[in-house]
Coordinates of C-alpha atoms in Angstrom, one line a residue:
Chain N
M2 CA 126.0 97.7 152.8
E3 CA 124.1 97.7 156.0
T4 CA 122.1 94.6 156.1
F5 CA 118.8 94.4 157.8
H6 CA 118.1 92.0 160.5
E7 CA 114.8 90.2 160.2
T8 CA 112.4 89.4 163.1
E9 CA 109.0 87.6 162.6
I10 CA 106.0 88.8 164.6
R11 CA 102.4 87.6 164.6
V12 CA 99.8 90.3 165.4
R13 CA 98.1 89.9 168.7
Y14 CA 94.5 90.5 169.4
A15 CA 95.3 93.0 172.0
E16 CA 97.3 95.0 169.6
T17 CA 94.1 95.9 167.5
D18 CA 91.8 98.6 168.2
Q19 CA 88.1 99.3 167.3
M20 CA 89.1 100.4 163.8
G21 CA 89.7 96.7 163.3
I22 CA 93.4 97.2 162.5
V23 CA 96.6 97.4 164.6
H24 CA 96.8 100.3 166.9
H25 CA 99.6 102.7 165.8
S26 CA 101.4 102.6 169.0
S27 CA 102.1 98.8 168.6
Y28 CA 104.7 99.5 166.0
L29 CA 106.9 101.3 168.4
V30 CA 106.8 98.0 170.6
W31 CA 107.6 96.0 167.5
F32 CA 110.5 98.2 166.6
E33 CA 111.9 97.6 170.1
V34 CA 111.5 93.9 169.5
G35 CA 113.4 94.2 166.3
R36 CA 116.2 96.1 168.2
S37 CA 116.4 93.4 170.9
D38 CA 116.5 90.8 168.3
L39 CA 119.2 92.5 166.2
C40 CA 121.4 92.8 169.3
R41 CA 121.1 89.0 170.0
A42 CA 121.9 88.3 166.3
R43 CA 125.0 90.4 166.7
G44 CA 126.1 88.5 169.8
F45 CA 125.0 90.1 172.9
S46 CA 121.7 90.7 174.7
Y47 CA 120.3 94.2 175.4
R48 CA 119.4 93.1 178.8
E49 CA 123.1 92.1 179.6
M50 CA 124.2 95.5 178.2
E51 CA 121.9 97.3 180.6
E52 CA 122.8 95.2 183.6
E53 CA 126.5 94.5 183.0
G54 CA 127.6 97.2 180.7
D55 CA 125.6 100.0 182.5
A56 CA 124.6 101.3 179.1
L57 CA 120.9 102.1 178.4
L58 CA 119.5 103.2 175.0
V59 CA 117.1 105.9 176.0
V60 CA 114.7 106.7 173.2
A61 CA 115.1 110.4 172.2
E62 CA 112.9 110.4 169.0
S63 CA 110.6 108.1 167.3
Y64 CA 109.1 108.4 163.9
C65 CA 106.7 106.0 162.0
R66 CA 105.0 106.2 158.7
Y67 CA 101.9 103.9 158.4
K68 CA 101.6 102.6 154.8
S69 CA 99.1 99.8 154.9
P70 CA 97.0 98.5 157.9
A71 CA 98.0 95.3 159.6
Y72 CA 95.4 92.9 160.9
Y73 CA 95.0 90.4 163.8
E74 CA 96.9 87.2 163.1
D75 CA 99.0 88.7 160.2
V76 CA 102.5 87.4 160.2
L77 CA 104.9 90.5 159.9
T78 CA 108.5 90.7 159.3
V79 CA 110.3 93.5 161.1
R80 CA 113.5 94.5 159.3
T81 CA 115.8 96.4 161.7
Q82 CA 119.1 98.2 160.7
V83 CA 121.6 100.3 162.5
A84 CA 121.2 103.5 160.5
E85 CA 123.8 105.6 162.2
A86 CA 126.2 105.0 165.2
R87 CA 127.8 108.1 166.9
S88 CA 129.8 107.7 170.0
R89 CA 126.8 108.6 172.3
S90 CA 123.9 108.0 170.2
L91 CA 122.4 105.4 167.9
R92 CA 119.8 105.7 165.1
F93 CA 117.8 102.6 163.9
H94 CA 115.7 102.2 160.9
Y95 CA 112.9 99.8 160.6
E96 CA 110.7 98.3 157.8
V97 CA 107.7 96.2 158.6
Y98 CA 106.4 93.8 155.9
R99 CA 103.4 91.5 155.8
A100 CA 105.0 88.2 155.1
E101 CA 102.0 86.9 152.9
D102 CA 102.0 89.4 150.2
D103 CA 105.3 91.3 150.9
T104 CA 103.3 94.6 151.5
L105 CA 105.2 97.4 153.2
V106 CA 103.0 97.9 156.2
A107 CA 105.1 100.6 158.0
E108 CA 108.6 102.1 158.2
G109 CA 110.2 104.2 160.9
E110 CA 113.1 105.4 162.9
T111 CA 114.2 105.8 166.4
L112 CA 117.0 107.8 167.8
H113 CA 118.6 106.8 171.1
L114 CA 121.0 108.4 173.6
V115 CA 123.4 106.1 175.4
T116 CA 123.2 106.8 179.2
D117 CA 124.2 105.0 182.4
R118 CA 121.6 103.7 184.7
N119 CA 121.5 107.2 186.4
H120 CA 120.2 108.6 183.0
K121 CA 123.5 110.4 182.5
V122 CA 124.8 110.5 178.8
R123 CA 127.7 108.3 178.2
S124 CA 129.6 106.6 175.3
L125 CA 128.6 103.2 174.1
P126 CA 131.0 100.7 175.4
E127 CA 133.4 99.7 172.5
V128 CA 132.5 96.0 172.9
Y129 CA 128.8 96.6 172.1
R130 CA 129.6 99.2 169.5
E131 CA 131.7 96.8 167.5
R132 CA 129.3 94.1 167.6
L133 CA 126.4 96.3 166.6
L134 CA 128.6 97.6 163.6
D135 CA 130.1 94.3 162.8
D136 CA 127.7 94.2 159.9
G137 CA 129.1 97.4 158.2
A138 CA 126.6 100.0 159.5
D139 CA 127.4 103.6 158.7
A140 CA 129.5 104.8 161.6
F141 CA 130.3 108.3 162.2
P142 CA 132.0 108.4 165.6
E143 CA 132.0 112.1 166.9
D144 CA 135.7 112.0 167.8
Q145 CA 136.7 110.4 164.4
P146 CA 134.5 112.1 161.8
P147 CA 134.6 110.5 158.3
S148 CA 137.2 112.1 156.1
Chain M
M22 CA 96.6 132.2 166.7
E23 CA 95.8 128.4 166.9
T24 CA 95.2 127.8 170.5
F25 CA 96.2 124.6 172.3
H26 CA 93.7 122.5 174.2
E27 CA 94.9 121.1 177.5
T28 CA 94.2 117.7 178.9
E29 CA 95.5 116.6 182.2
I30 CA 96.9 113.1 182.7
R31 CA 98.5 111.2 185.5
V32 CA 101.1 108.6 184.7
R33 CA 100.0 105.1 185.3
Y34 CA 102.2 102.4 186.8
A35 CA 101.6 100.2 183.7
E36 CA 102.9 102.9 181.5
T37 CA 106.5 102.6 183.0
D38 CA 109.1 100.2 182.0
Q39 CA 112.1 98.7 183.8
M40 CA 114.1 101.7 183.0
G41 CA 111.9 103.4 185.7
I42 CA 110.6 105.9 183.3
V43 CA 107.5 106.1 181.1
H44 CA 107.8 103.7 178.0
H45 CA 108.0 105.7 174.9
S46 CA 105.1 104.2 173.2
S47 CA 102.7 105.6 176.0
Y48 CA 103.1 109.2 174.4
L49 CA 101.3 108.1 171.3
V50 CA 98.4 106.9 173.5
W51 CA 98.5 110.3 175.3
F52 CA 98.4 112.2 172.1
E53 CA 95.3 110.2 171.2
V54 CA 93.6 111.2 174.5
G55 CA 94.6 114.7 173.7
R56 CA 92.8 114.5 170.3
S57 CA 89.7 113.0 171.7
D58 CA 89.6 115.6 174.4
L59 CA 90.1 118.4 171.8
C60 CA 87.2 117.1 169.8
R61 CA 84.9 117.2 172.9
A62 CA 86.2 120.7 173.7
R63 CA 85.1 121.7 170.2
G64 CA 81.6 120.3 170.5
F65 CA 81.6 116.8 169.1
S66 CA 82.8 113.4 170.2
Y67 CA 85.3 111.5 168.1
R68 CA 83.2 108.4 168.8
E69 CA 80.1 110.1 167.3
M70 CA 82.2 111.1 164.2
E71 CA 83.1 107.5 163.6
E72 CA 79.7 106.1 164.1
E73 CA 77.4 108.8 162.7
G74 CA 79.6 110.8 160.5
D75 CA 81.4 107.7 158.9
A76 CA 84.7 109.5 159.2
L77 CA 87.7 107.9 160.8
L78 CA 91.0 109.5 161.3
V79 CA 93.5 106.9 160.4
V80 CA 97.0 107.6 161.6
A81 CA 99.4 107.9 158.6
E82 CA 102.5 109.3 160.5
S83 CA 103.6 109.8 164.0
Y84 CA 106.6 111.7 165.5
C85 CA 107.6 112.1 168.9
R86 CA 110.7 113.9 170.5
Y87 CA 111.3 112.8 174.1
K88 CA 112.9 115.7 176.0
S89 CA 112.8 114.6 179.6
P90 CA 111.7 111.5 181.3
A91 CA 108.3 111.3 182.9
Y92 CA 107.7 109.2 186.1
Y93 CA 105.0 107.3 187.6
E94 CA 102.4 109.4 189.3
D95 CA 103.6 112.6 187.5
V96 CA 100.7 114.9 186.6
L97 CA 101.2 115.9 182.9
T98 CA 99.5 118.4 180.8
V99 CA 98.9 117.3 177.1
R100 CA 98.6 120.4 174.9
T101 CA 96.9 119.6 171.6
Q102 CA 96.6 121.7 168.5
V103 CA 95.2 121.3 165.1
A104 CA 98.4 122.1 163.1
E105 CA 97.1 121.8 159.6
A106 CA 93.6 120.9 158.1
R107 CA 93.4 119.8 154.5
S108 CA 90.3 118.4 152.9
R109 CA 91.3 114.8 153.4
S110 CA 93.9 114.9 156.1
L111 CA 94.6 116.4 159.5
R112 CA 97.8 117.2 161.3
F113 CA 97.9 117.6 165.1
H114 CA 100.7 119.0 167.1
Y115 CA 101.3 118.0 170.8
E116 CA 103.4 119.2 173.7
V117 CA 103.5 117.3 177.0
Y118 CA 104.4 119.3 180.1
R119 CA 105.1 118.1 183.8
A120 CA 102.6 120.2 185.6
E121 CA 104.7 120.4 188.7
D122 CA 107.7 122.2 187.3
D123 CA 106.5 123.1 183.8
T124 CA 109.3 121.0 182.1
L125 CA 108.7 120.1 178.5
V126 CA 108.6 116.3 178.6
A127 CA 107.8 115.5 175.0
E128 CA 106.5 117.1 171.8
G129 CA 105.2 115.5 168.6
E130 CA 102.9 115.3 165.7
T131 CA 100.4 113.0 164.0
L132 CA 99.2 113.0 160.5
H133 CA 95.8 111.5 159.9
L134 CA 93.9 110.5 156.7
V135 CA 90.2 110.9 156.8
T136 CA 88.5 107.6 155.6
D137 CA 85.1 106.0 155.8
R138 CA 84.6 102.7 157.8
N139 CA 85.8 100.7 154.8
H140 CA 89.1 102.6 155.0
K141 CA 88.5 104.6 151.8
V142 CA 89.8 108.1 151.8
R143 CA 87.1 110.6 152.0
S144 CA 86.7 114.4 152.9
L145 CA 86.2 115.4 156.5
P146 CA 82.4 116.2 156.9
E147 CA 82.1 119.9 156.9
V148 CA 80.3 120.0 160.4
Y149 CA 83.4 118.4 162.0
R150 CA 85.7 120.5 160.0
E151 CA 84.2 123.8 161.1
R152 CA 84.2 122.7 164.7
L153 CA 87.8 121.6 164.7
L154 CA 88.9 124.9 163.2
D155 CA 86.6 127.0 165.0
D156 CA 89.5 128.0 167.2
G157 CA 91.3 129.7 164.2
A158 CA 93.7 126.7 163.3
D159 CA 95.7 127.2 160.2
A160 CA 93.6 125.7 157.4
F161 CA 94.7 125.0 153.8
P162 CA 91.7 123.3 152.2
E163 CA 93.0 121.8 149.0
D164 CA 90.3 123.3 146.9
Q165 CA 90.9 126.8 148.3
P166 CA 94.6 127.2 148.8
P167 CA 95.7 130.3 150.8
S168 CA 96.4 133.2 148.6
Chain W
M26 CA 93.7 63.4 178.6
E27 CA 93.4 67.0 177.7
T28 CA 96.7 67.9 176.3
F29 CA 98.2 71.4 176.5
H30 CA 99.3 73.3 173.5
E31 CA 102.6 75.1 173.9
T32 CA 103.4 78.5 172.5
E33 CA 106.8 80.2 173.0
I34 CA 107.0 83.9 173.9
R35 CA 109.9 86.2 174.5
V36 CA 109.3 89.0 177.1
R37 CA 109.3 92.4 175.4
Y38 CA 110.8 95.5 177.0
A39 CA 107.5 97.2 176.9
E40 CA 105.9 94.4 179.0
T41 CA 108.1 95.3 182.0
D42 CA 107.3 98.0 184.6
Q43 CA 109.5 100.0 187.0
M44 CA 109.5 97.2 189.4
G45 CA 111.9 95.6 186.9
I46 CA 109.6 92.6 186.2
V47 CA 106.8 91.9 183.7
H48 CA 103.6 93.9 184.4
H49 CA 100.9 91.6 185.6
S50 CA 98.4 92.7 182.8
S51 CA 100.7 91.2 180.2
Y52 CA 99.9 87.7 181.3
L53 CA 96.3 88.2 180.0
V54 CA 97.6 89.1 176.6
W55 CA 99.9 86.1 176.6
F56 CA 97.0 83.8 177.5
E57 CA 95.2 85.3 174.5
V58 CA 98.2 84.5 172.3
G59 CA 98.1 81.0 173.7
R60 CA 94.4 80.7 172.7
S61 CA 94.9 81.9 169.1
D62 CA 97.9 79.5 168.8
L63 CA 95.8 76.6 170.1
C64 CA 93.1 77.3 167.6
R65 CA 95.7 77.3 164.7
A66 CA 97.2 74.1 166.1
R67 CA 93.6 72.6 166.0
G68 CA 93.1 73.5 162.3
F69 CA 91.4 76.9 162.3
S70 CA 92.1 80.5 162.9
Y71 CA 90.3 82.6 165.5
R72 CA 90.2 85.5 163.1
E73 CA 88.4 83.3 160.5
M74 CA 85.9 82.1 163.3
E75 CA 85.0 85.7 164.0
E76 CA 84.7 86.7 160.4
E77 CA 83.2 83.7 158.6
G78 CA 81.8 81.8 161.6
D79 CA 80.3 84.9 163.3
A80 CA 81.3 83.5 166.6
L81 CA 83.3 85.7 169.1
L82 CA 84.8 84.5 172.3
V83 CA 84.0 87.3 174.7
V84 CA 85.9 87.2 177.9
A85 CA 83.6 86.8 180.9
E86 CA 86.2 86.0 183.6
S87 CA 89.9 86.0 184.0
Y88 CA 92.0 84.8 186.8
C89 CA 95.7 84.7 187.2
R90 CA 98.1 83.5 189.9
Y91 CA 101.6 85.0 189.7
K92 CA 104.0 82.5 191.1
S93 CA 107.5 83.9 190.2
P94 CA 108.5 87.1 188.3
A95 CA 109.2 87.0 184.7
Y96 CA 112.0 89.3 183.2
Y97 CA 112.7 91.1 180.0
E98 CA 114.1 88.8 177.4
D99 CA 113.0 85.7 179.2
V100 CA 111.7 82.9 177.0
L101 CA 108.4 81.5 178.3
T102 CA 106.3 78.7 177.3
V103 CA 102.5 79.4 177.5
R104 CA 100.7 76.0 177.9
T105 CA 97.0 76.3 176.9
Q106 CA 94.3 73.9 177.4
V107 CA 90.6 73.8 176.7
A108 CA 89.3 73.3 180.4
E109 CA 85.7 73.0 179.8
A110 CA 83.5 73.3 176.6
R111 CA 79.8 73.9 177.1
S112 CA 77.5 74.8 174.1
R113 CA 77.7 78.6 174.8
S114 CA 80.9 79.0 176.8
L115 CA 84.4 77.8 176.9
R116 CA 87.0 77.8 179.7
F117 CA 90.6 77.7 179.1
H118 CA 93.4 77.0 181.5
Y119 CA 97.0 78.3 181.1
E120 CA 100.4 77.7 182.6
V121 CA 103.5 79.9 181.9
Y122 CA 106.8 78.5 182.3
R123 CA 110.3 80.0 182.0
A124 CA 112.0 77.8 179.4
E125 CA 115.4 78.0 180.9
D126 CA 114.9 76.6 184.2
D127 CA 111.3 75.2 183.8
T128 CA 109.9 77.5 186.7
L129 CA 106.2 78.0 186.9
V130 CA 105.8 81.7 186.4
A131 CA 102.1 82.0 186.4
E132 CA 98.9 80.0 185.8
G133 CA 95.5 81.1 185.1
E134 CA 92.0 80.7 183.5
T135 CA 89.7 82.6 181.2
L136 CA 85.9 81.9 180.7
H137 CA 84.4 82.9 177.5
L138 CA 80.9 83.3 176.2
V139 CA 80.3 82.7 172.6
T140 CA 78.3 85.5 171.0
D141 CA 77.7 86.7 167.4
R142 CA 79.1 90.0 166.2
N143 CA 76.2 91.9 167.8
H144 CA 77.3 90.6 171.2
K145 CA 74.3 88.2 171.5
V146 CA 75.0 84.9 173.0
R147 CA 74.9 81.9 170.6
S148 CA 76.2 78.3 170.4
L149 CA 79.7 77.6 169.2
P150 CA 79.4 76.4 165.6
E151 CA 79.9 72.7 165.6
V152 CA 82.9 72.8 163.2
Y153 CA 84.9 74.9 165.6
R154 CA 83.7 72.9 168.5
E155 CA 84.8 69.7 167.1
R156 CA 88.3 70.9 166.3
L157 CA 88.7 72.4 169.7
L158 CA 87.8 69.4 171.3
D159 CA 89.5 67.0 168.9
D160 CA 92.1 66.6 171.6
G161 CA 89.8 65.1 174.1
A162 CA 89.0 68.1 176.2
D163 CA 86.4 67.8 178.9
A164 CA 83.1 68.6 177.3
F165 CA 79.7 69.2 179.0
P166 CA 77.2 70.5 176.5
E167 CA 74.5 72.1 178.2
D168 CA 71.8 70.1 176.3
Q169 CA 73.5 66.9 177.1
P170 CA 74.7 67.1 180.7
P171 CA 77.1 64.4 181.8
S172 CA 75.3 61.5 183.5
Chain Y
M20 CA 81.9 99.6 206.9
E21 CA 84.8 99.6 204.5
T22 CA 84.1 102.4 202.2
F23 CA 85.0 102.5 198.5
H24 CA 87.3 105.1 197.0
E25 CA 86.1 106.4 193.6
T26 CA 88.2 107.2 190.6
E27 CA 86.9 108.4 187.4
I28 CA 88.3 107.1 184.1
R29 CA 87.5 107.8 180.5
V30 CA 88.0 104.9 178.1
R31 CA 90.9 105.4 175.7
Y32 CA 90.8 104.5 172.0
A33 CA 94.0 102.4 172.6
E34 CA 92.2 100.4 175.2
T35 CA 89.6 99.0 172.7
D36 CA 90.2 96.0 170.4
Q37 CA 88.6 94.8 167.2
M38 CA 85.6 93.5 168.9
G39 CA 84.7 97.3 169.3
I40 CA 84.7 97.1 173.1
V41 CA 87.4 97.6 175.8
H42 CA 90.2 94.9 175.8
H43 CA 89.8 92.7 179.0
S44 CA 93.4 93.4 180.0
S45 CA 92.7 97.1 180.4
Y46 CA 90.7 96.4 183.6
L47 CA 93.9 95.2 185.4
V48 CA 95.4 98.6 184.6
W49 CA 92.3 100.5 185.8
F50 CA 92.4 98.5 189.0
E51 CA 95.9 99.7 189.5
V52 CA 94.9 103.3 188.9
G53 CA 92.2 102.8 191.5
R54 CA 94.8 101.5 194.0
S55 CA 97.2 104.4 193.4
D56 CA 94.3 106.9 193.8
L57 CA 93.0 105.3 197.0
C58 CA 96.5 105.6 198.5
R59 CA 96.6 109.3 197.6
A60 CA 93.2 109.7 199.2
R61 CA 94.4 108.1 202.3
G62 CA 97.4 110.4 202.6
F63 CA 100.3 108.9 200.9
S64 CA 101.7 108.2 197.5
Y65 CA 102.3 104.7 196.3
R66 CA 105.4 106.0 194.4
E67 CA 106.7 107.4 197.8
M68 CA 106.0 104.0 199.7
E69 CA 108.2 102.4 197.0
E70 CA 111.0 104.8 197.1
E71 CA 111.2 106.0 200.7
G72 CA 109.3 103.1 202.5
D73 CA 111.0 100.3 200.4
A74 CA 107.7 98.5 200.3
L75 CA 106.4 97.2 196.9
L76 CA 103.0 95.7 196.5
V77 CA 103.7 92.7 194.1
V78 CA 100.6 91.3 192.5
A79 CA 100.1 87.7 193.6
E80 CA 96.8 87.1 192.1
S81 CA 94.2 89.0 189.9
Y82 CA 90.6 88.1 189.2
C83 CA 88.2 90.0 187.1
R84 CA 84.5 89.2 186.1
Y85 CA 83.4 91.2 183.0
K86 CA 79.6 91.9 183.3
S87 CA 79.0 94.3 180.6
P88 CA 81.2 95.7 177.8
A89 CA 82.7 99.2 178.0
Y90 CA 83.1 101.4 175.0
Y91 CA 85.6 104.0 173.9
E92 CA 84.8 107.4 175.5
D93 CA 82.7 105.9 178.2
V94 CA 83.1 107.6 181.5
L95 CA 83.7 104.9 184.2
T96 CA 83.9 105.0 188.1
V97 CA 86.5 102.6 189.5
R98 CA 85.5 101.9 193.1
T99 CA 88.4 100.5 195.1
Q100 CA 88.4 99.0 198.5
V101 CA 91.0 97.4 200.8
A102 CA 89.3 94.1 201.2
E103 CA 91.8 92.4 203.6
A104 CA 95.0 93.7 205.2
R105 CA 97.3 91.0 206.7
S106 CA 100.9 91.9 207.9
R107 CA 102.5 90.9 204.6
S108 CA 99.7 91.0 202.2
L109 CA 96.9 93.1 201.1
R110 CA 93.7 92.3 199.1
F111 CA 91.9 94.9 197.1
H112 CA 88.4 94.8 195.7
Y113 CA 87.1 96.7 192.8
E114 CA 83.9 97.5 191.0
V115 CA 83.7 99.4 187.7
Y116 CA 80.5 101.3 186.9
R117 CA 79.5 103.1 183.7
A118 CA 78.8 106.7 185.1
E119 CA 76.0 107.5 182.6
D120 CA 73.6 104.6 183.4
D121 CA 75.1 103.2 186.5
T122 CA 75.7 99.7 185.0
L123 CA 78.2 97.4 186.7
V124 CA 80.9 96.9 183.9
A125 CA 83.2 94.6 185.9
E126 CA 84.4 93.6 189.3
G127 CA 87.5 92.0 190.6
E128 CA 90.1 91.5 193.2
T129 CA 93.9 91.6 193.5
L130 CA 96.0 90.0 196.1
H131 CA 99.5 91.6 196.7
L132 CA 102.5 90.5 198.7
V133 CA 104.5 93.3 200.4
T134 CA 108.2 93.1 199.5
D135 CA 111.3 95.1 199.6
R136 CA 113.0 96.3 196.4
N137 CA 114.8 93.1 196.2
H138 CA 111.5 91.2 196.0
K139 CA 111.9 89.8 199.5
V140 CA 108.6 89.5 201.5
R141 CA 108.4 92.0 204.3
S142 CA 105.7 93.5 206.5
L143 CA 103.9 96.7 205.3
P144 CA 105.4 99.6 207.2
E145 CA 103.0 100.6 210.0
V146 CA 102.6 104.2 208.7
Y147 CA 101.3 103.1 205.4
R148 CA 99.2 100.3 207.1
E149 CA 97.4 102.8 209.3
R150 CA 96.6 105.1 206.5
L151 CA 95.3 102.4 204.3
L152 CA 93.0 101.2 207.1
D153 CA 92.2 104.5 208.4
D154 CA 88.9 104.1 206.7
G155 CA 87.8 101.1 208.7
A156 CA 88.9 98.3 206.3
D157 CA 88.6 94.7 207.6
A158 CA 92.0 94.1 209.1
F159 CA 93.3 90.7 210.2
P160 CA 97.0 91.2 211.1
E161 CA 98.6 87.8 211.5
D162 CA 100.1 88.6 214.8
Q163 CA 96.7 89.9 216.2
P164 CA 94.1 87.6 214.8
P165 CA 90.5 88.7 215.3
S166 CA 88.9 87.2 218.4

């Protein structure tokens, strides 16, 4: 029911390390690119949400499982999904595929707390919440638990 | 029983992002610095293990929980521990503290597969294994399971 | 006569720093993306040149002038040009524009030595040379200096 | 007469690329580490200058010449010097040496404009200026040109 948003990425030389493959920290950066792109696809920019909505998505947890190495110049598809939306937190799920052979390269999750610009936890403004979920993501608002 | 190895790090400007705090991907880089430093403290260099021992520690999983933001110029202590040592994999555990006030900034884990330079899984050479564990880390070699 | 190749880039969150703008080291990474993309546009991949042609373009010099800050989510156009092609070195020129308002954000150059995989200087294989120059870049091969 | 400040750095795995050497963008990050460290050595923190002095050193130009590759785990000495101090700009010069064999690995320069937090050019507050120059750097204040 929750559909993935797809973002295409091409591996940069600077993202490799001396093992000849992509450095594992690059995936967290790509997940972030996927999140930004999902927001745009749902009708708002993450930058605008920070500046005008005073809502920041601070990363509270990150997890990544590396299934197959990615190489310089590989074209990858980052599939991003809102996995869970509570009133003050969001969980995203990601899958990274190599476009050429449809290999699953990595998958992961990030958990975010919603804060204002002073890093105080707050609720996600309704306007962004609706847009994020407008694709049917699994929502469990804390004040209205699912029956 | 398994002691932590401590590495001191000072937050670089380039490691911050526009939120005014350290970008979450930097922690994976610091964990890696902690691993390298633990190896040196146990009597060998990770570089030498790659070059002469033909043993690479490919990252298979990473996890990080961000507890408190870190800021530019903060002095941090990365505490690194061999959490589990199987014949073909190693798990490390990390804790990052702010030196000044002893706040836990983040904690995490990485799981590594041991491979040769052609990315084929192999056993960790005994000489490195012994040194890594020489501090009493919890070892469960696959061929000699704990009784 | 030497035309620019254009590559579009969107600024990533991780590329910003606590000043709220793009960190200046990111531009060198984008220049590199521009080079890779120019090679593809001229009919070969830089990865293939390294692997099959045994020709690496080691960076010998980099220069960047930052004219106007770039911000998270900005869409930028990296314009890349072969500025000079000698038998054992290549110089690229870059201009980075903000797509929205056509502001010049930065411009720079990189000088590269051609080496084999053992980091020994060599000539650029003719096949890559021809393709790179196929757009009329200013060529001064060392063995045939311009009269 | 202008003395260098020395900062020791150990090359991180993440700073290498698939060429097996340090990625050229890492040097700009190390130059920045050198600047921060020079400030501390001269009695103030760059972070405090940004926060309390409302003076930011925005990078206007960067230049680096790469003389010899650096490798993972190399211990490097970054030598940083105030090359020129005008009322609204500062130029730093850097040299990076491999500690082991005293090889010059790279050298470079950065030019900075002094701005307030709204990115408006301003004069460097006198207190920071004095400290930076307190080591005899070559100063040409615009309002008091050298005779």
